[in-house]
XYZ file of C-alpha atoms in Angstrom:
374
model
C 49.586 32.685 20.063
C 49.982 34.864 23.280
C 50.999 33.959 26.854
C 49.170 34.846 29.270
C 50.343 34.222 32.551
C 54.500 32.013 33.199
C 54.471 30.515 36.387
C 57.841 29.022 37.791
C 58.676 27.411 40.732
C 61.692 25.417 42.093
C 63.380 26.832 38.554
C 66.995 27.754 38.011
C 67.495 30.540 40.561
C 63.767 31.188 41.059
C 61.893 30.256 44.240
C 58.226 30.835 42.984
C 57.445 33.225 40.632
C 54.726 34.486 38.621
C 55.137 36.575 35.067
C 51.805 38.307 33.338
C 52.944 39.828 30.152
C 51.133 42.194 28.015
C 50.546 41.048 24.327
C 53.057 43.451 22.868
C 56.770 44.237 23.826
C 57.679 42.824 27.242
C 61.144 44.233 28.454
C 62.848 41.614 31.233
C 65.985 43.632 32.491
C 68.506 43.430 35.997
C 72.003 42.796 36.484
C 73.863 39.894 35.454
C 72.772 35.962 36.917
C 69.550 37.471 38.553
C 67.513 34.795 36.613
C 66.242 37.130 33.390
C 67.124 34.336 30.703
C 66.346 32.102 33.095
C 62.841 33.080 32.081
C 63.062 33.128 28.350
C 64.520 29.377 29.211
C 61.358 28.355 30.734
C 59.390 29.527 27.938
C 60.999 28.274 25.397
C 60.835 24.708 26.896
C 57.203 24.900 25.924
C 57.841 24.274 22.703
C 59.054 20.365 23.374
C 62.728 21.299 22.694
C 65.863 21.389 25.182
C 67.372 24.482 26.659
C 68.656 27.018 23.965
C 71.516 27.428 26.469
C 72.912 23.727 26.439
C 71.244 22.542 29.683
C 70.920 19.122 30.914
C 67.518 18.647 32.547
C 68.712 17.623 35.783
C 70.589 21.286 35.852
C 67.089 23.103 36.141
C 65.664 22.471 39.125
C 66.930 25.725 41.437
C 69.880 25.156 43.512
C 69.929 25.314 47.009
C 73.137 27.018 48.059
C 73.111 25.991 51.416
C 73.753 22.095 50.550
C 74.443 22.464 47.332
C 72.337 20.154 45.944
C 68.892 20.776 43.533
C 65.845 21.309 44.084
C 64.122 17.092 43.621
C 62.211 18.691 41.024
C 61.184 22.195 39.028
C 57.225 23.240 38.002
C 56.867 25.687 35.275
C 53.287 26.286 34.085
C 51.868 28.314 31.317
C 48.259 29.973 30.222
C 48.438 30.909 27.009
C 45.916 31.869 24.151
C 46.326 29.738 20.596
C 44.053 28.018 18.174
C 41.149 30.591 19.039
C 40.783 29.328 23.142
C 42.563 29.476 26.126
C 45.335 26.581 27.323
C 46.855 25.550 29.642
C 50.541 23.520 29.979
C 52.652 22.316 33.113
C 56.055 20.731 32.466
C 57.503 18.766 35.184
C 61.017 17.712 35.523
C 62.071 15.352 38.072
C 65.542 13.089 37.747
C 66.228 14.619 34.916
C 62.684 13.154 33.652
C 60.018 15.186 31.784
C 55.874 15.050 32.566
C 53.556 16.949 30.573
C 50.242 18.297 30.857
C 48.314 19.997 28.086
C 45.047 21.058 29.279
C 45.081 18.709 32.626
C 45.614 15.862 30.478
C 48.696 13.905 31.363
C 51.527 12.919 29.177
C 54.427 11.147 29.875
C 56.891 13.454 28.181
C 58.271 16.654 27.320
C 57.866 16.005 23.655
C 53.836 15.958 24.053
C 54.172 19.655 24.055
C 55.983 20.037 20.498
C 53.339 22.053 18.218
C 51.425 22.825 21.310
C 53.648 26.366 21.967
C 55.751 28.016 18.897
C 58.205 30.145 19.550
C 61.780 31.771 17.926
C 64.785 32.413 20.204
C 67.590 34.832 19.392
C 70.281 34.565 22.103
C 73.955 35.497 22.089
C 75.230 31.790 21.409
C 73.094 31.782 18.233
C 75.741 34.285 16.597
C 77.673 31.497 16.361
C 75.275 30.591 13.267
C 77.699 33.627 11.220
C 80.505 33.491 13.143
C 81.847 29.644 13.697
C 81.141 26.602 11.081
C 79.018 24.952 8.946
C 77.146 22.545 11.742
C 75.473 25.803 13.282
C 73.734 26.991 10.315
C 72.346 23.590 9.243
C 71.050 23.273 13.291
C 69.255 26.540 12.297
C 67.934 25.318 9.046
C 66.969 21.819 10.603
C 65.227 23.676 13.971
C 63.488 26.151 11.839
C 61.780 23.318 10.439
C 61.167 21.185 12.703
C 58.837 23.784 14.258
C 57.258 24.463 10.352
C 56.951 20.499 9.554
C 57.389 18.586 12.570
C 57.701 15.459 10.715
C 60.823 16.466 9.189
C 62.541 15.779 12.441
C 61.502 12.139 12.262
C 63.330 12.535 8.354
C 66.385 13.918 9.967
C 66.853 11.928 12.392
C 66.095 9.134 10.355
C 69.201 10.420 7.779
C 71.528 10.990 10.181
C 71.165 7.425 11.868
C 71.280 5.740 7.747
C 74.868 8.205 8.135
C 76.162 6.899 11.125
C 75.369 3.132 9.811
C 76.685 3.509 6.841
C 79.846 5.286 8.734
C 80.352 2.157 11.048
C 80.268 0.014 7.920
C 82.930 1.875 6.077
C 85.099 0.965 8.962
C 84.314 -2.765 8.535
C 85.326 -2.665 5.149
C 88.538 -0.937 5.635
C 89.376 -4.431 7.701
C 87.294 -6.611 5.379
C 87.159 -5.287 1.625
C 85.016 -8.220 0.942
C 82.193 -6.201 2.746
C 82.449 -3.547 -0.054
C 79.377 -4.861 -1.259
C 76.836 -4.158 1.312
C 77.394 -0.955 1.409
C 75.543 -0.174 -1.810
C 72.418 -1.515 0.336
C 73.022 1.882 2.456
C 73.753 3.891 -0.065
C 70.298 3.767 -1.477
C 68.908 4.590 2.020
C 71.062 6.862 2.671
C 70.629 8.669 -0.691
C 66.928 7.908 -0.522
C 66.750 9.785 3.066
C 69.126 12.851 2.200
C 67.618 13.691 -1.127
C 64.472 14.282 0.792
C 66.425 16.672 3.474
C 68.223 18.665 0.784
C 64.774 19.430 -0.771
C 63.010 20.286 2.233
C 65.830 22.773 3.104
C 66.446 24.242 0.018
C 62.800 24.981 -0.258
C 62.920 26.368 3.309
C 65.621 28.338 2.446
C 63.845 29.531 -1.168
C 61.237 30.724 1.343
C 62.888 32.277 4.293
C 65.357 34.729 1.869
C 62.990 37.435 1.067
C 62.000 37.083 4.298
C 65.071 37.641 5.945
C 65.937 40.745 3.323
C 62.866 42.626 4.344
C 63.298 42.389 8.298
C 67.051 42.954 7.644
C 66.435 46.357 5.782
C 63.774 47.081 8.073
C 66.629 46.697 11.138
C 68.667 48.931 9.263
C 67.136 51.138 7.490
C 67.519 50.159 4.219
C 70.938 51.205 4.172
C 72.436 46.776 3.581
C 71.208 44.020 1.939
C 71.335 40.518 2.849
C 71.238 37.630 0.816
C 71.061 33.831 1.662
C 71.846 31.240 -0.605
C 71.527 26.990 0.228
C 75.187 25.823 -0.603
C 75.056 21.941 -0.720
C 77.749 19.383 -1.120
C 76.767 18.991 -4.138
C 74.334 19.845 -6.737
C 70.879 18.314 -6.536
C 68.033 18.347 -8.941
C 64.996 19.715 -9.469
C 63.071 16.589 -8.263
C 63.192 13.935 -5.675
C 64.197 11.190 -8.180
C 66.880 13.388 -9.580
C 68.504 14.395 -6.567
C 68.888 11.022 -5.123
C 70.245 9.382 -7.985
C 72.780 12.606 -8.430
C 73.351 11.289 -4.062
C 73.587 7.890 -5.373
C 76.248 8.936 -7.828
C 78.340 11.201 -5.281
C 78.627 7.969 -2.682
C 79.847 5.607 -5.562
C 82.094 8.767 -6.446
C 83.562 9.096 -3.379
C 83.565 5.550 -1.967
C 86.924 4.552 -2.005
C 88.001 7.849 0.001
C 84.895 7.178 2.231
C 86.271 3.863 2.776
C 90.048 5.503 3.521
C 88.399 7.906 6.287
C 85.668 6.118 7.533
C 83.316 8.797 6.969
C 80.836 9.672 4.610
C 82.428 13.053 2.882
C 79.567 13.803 1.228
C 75.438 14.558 1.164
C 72.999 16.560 3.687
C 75.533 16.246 7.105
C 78.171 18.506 5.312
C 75.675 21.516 3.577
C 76.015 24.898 4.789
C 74.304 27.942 4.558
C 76.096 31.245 2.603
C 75.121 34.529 4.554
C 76.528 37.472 2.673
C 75.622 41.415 3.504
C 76.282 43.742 0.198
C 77.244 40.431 -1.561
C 80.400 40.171 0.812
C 80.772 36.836 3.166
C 79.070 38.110 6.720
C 81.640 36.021 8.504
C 84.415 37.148 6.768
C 83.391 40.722 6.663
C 80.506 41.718 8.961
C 80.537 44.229 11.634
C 79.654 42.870 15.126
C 76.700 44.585 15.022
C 76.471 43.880 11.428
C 76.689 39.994 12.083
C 74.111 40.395 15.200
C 71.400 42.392 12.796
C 71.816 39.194 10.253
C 71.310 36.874 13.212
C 68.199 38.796 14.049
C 66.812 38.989 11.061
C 67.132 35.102 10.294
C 65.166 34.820 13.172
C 62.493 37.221 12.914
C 61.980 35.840 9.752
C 62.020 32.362 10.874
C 59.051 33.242 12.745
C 56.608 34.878 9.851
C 57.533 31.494 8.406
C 56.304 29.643 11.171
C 53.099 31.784 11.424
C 52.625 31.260 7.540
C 53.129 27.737 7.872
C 50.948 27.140 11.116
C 48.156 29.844 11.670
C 49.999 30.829 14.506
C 51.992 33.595 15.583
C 54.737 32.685 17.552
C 56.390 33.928 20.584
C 59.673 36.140 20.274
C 62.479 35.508 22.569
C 65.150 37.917 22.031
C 68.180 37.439 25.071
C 70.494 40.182 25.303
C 69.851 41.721 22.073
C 70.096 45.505 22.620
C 73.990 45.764 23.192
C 76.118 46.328 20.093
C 72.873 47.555 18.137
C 72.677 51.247 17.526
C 69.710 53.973 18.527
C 68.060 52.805 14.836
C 68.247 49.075 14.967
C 66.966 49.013 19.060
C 64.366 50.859 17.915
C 63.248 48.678 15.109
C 62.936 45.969 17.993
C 61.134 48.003 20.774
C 58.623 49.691 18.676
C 57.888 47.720 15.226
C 57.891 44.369 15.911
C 53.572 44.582 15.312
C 50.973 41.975 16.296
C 53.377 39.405 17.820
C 54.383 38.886 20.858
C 57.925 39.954 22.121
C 60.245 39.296 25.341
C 63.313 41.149 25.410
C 66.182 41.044 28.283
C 68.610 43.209 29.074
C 70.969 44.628 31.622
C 70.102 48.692 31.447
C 67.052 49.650 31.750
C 68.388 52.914 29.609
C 68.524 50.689 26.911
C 64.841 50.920 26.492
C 64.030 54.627 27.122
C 62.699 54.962 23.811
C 60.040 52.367 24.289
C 56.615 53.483 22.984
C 54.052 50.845 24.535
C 54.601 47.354 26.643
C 55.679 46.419 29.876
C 58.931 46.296 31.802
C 59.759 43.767 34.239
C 62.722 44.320 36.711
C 64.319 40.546 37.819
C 66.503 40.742 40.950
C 67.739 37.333 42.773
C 65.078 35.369 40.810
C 62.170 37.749 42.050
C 60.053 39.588 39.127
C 59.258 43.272 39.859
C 56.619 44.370 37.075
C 56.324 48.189 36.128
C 54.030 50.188 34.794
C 52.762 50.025 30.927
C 53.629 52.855 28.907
């Protein structure tokens, strides 16, 4: 897919703005808080999901500094080209409320847009996926695929409410062993509903790893590997049946300590991800820039996943991604991400001087300068 035209208005810091990217490389750059993620935010809330930066909704309509209060409501529109025609969305917010349009047809939410737009953010907070704990890498594992199979967020949503059930039970029976017995009625839920997560990541993962390997040597040069390997809980099997009885077998394992700490210690909720660059732990070891080329490259190839998966070639949305990268691996970013569609932002427009072909857009106070193509 390529956008065509991002119109904002009423949005974070800007007033009413209008962005017209080119189908290759677009470079967003300014100072600091002069609205250039502020952009990458509005088109990534296209896809149906919440800010990448944490946002509530009722934080996005632009404040007016004068009274310090918001804006009653924010506009953001967007022409884009996908499934061989022209489209069109509008996403409305208003009391912290979303409204929809795809193609002048109303909806009456946000999530009406999910599988409408695609698109794969990078921004600084996602280095957190290396750098902090387990529940970061399974968020990237589980977003990854909710954009790939969006029916697997109804599955993981579905597991982690049979979790929090079965959680709120355990508690019951550490008052009332008698009620020992009714958990077994959640365990084969729960079991039922996690051996299907386990597979669906594992498979993701399966796929994403040779992926990630190429786009990571092609970053640096060749001159690291990276591996990534699906580290569950505990083992599962080859098959759907097998895993959940091995699940089934893990809960009645660990019941009477589940019971003690009225938490379920094991299954899809505590999985993790191992990242490792030479065959060395990447948060342990990594360079910064090391660590940021991995986070890249997880992306990068989270989106020929998506495209494989969909037919469709999603946006890019890389946020402050030049700094701590040498001369090599900025250049591997300006000039060969081919036939997608890129937005980059940064703070010096030096940064960039080796750019072979796109556009550059200057953002000051929430206005959007364009340049010339090169």
């Amino acid at each position: 897919m390529t956008v065509i035209r991002f119109a904002a208005k009423d949005f974070r810091n800007i007033a009413d703005e209008e962005l017209f990217p080119c189908e290759e490389v677009n470079v967003i750059y300014g100072g600091n808080a002069q609205g250039k993620t502020n952009l990458l935010e509005g088109l990534w809330l296209f896809t149906g999901g919440h800010s990448f930066r944490g946002a509530k909704d009722n934080e996005l309509p632009r404040l007016d500094e004068s009274t310090g209060k918001n804006a009653p409501s924010t506009t953001i529109e967007l022409d884009f080209f996908s499934e061989d025609r022209e489209q069109n969305a509008v996403l409305q917010i208003e009391g912290g409320r979303r409204t929809s349009w795809i193609n002048e047809v109303k909806k009456n939410s946000g999530s009406a847009l999910v599988g409408k737009v695609r698109a794969v953010i990078f921004s600084p907070e996602h280095l957190m996926l290396i750098k902090e704990g387990p529940p970061h890498r399974r968020k990237f594992i589980d977003t990854a695929l909710c954009q790939i199979k969006p029916a697997y967020a109804g599955l993981v949503g579905n597991y982690r409410r049979a979790v929090s059930q079965r959680n709120a039970l355990l508690k019951e029976v550490a008052k009332n062993p008698r009620l020992m017995e009714t958990v077994s009625a959640w365990d084969a839920k729960t079991a039922d509903l996690g051996a299907r997560v386990m597979l669906e990541r594992r498979q993701f993962i399966e796929n994403l790893a040779p992926c990630v390997q190429e786009v990571f040597q092609g970053i640096g040069k060749g001159r690291e590997e990276l591996s990534l390997r699906y580290a569950p809980s505990f083992a599962g099997g080859d098959t759907l049946l097998e895993t959940t009885q091995l699940f089934l077998h893990e809960l009645a394992r660990t019941a009477a300590s589940d019971v003690r700490t009225g938490f379920t210690m094991t299954g899809p909720h505590r999985d993790d991800l191992d990242i490792r660059i030479d065959g060395v732990s990447a948060k342990a070891y990594g360079s910064q820039g090391q660590q940021r080329s991995a986070v890249l490259a997880m992306k990068l190839a989270e989106a020929r996943l998506l495209e494989k998966y969909s037919g469709e070639t999603p946006i890019v949305l890389l946020d402050d991604v030049l700094s701590e990268l040498d001369k090599d691996r900025q250049d591997y970013l300006l000039n060969h991400l081919h036939d997608q569609q890129v937005f980059i932002t940064c703070c010096d427009p030096d940064a960039v001087g080796g750019m072979e072909a796109g556009m550059r857009f200057r953002v000051e106070a929430g206005a959007v300068y364009p340049e010339e193509v090169y």
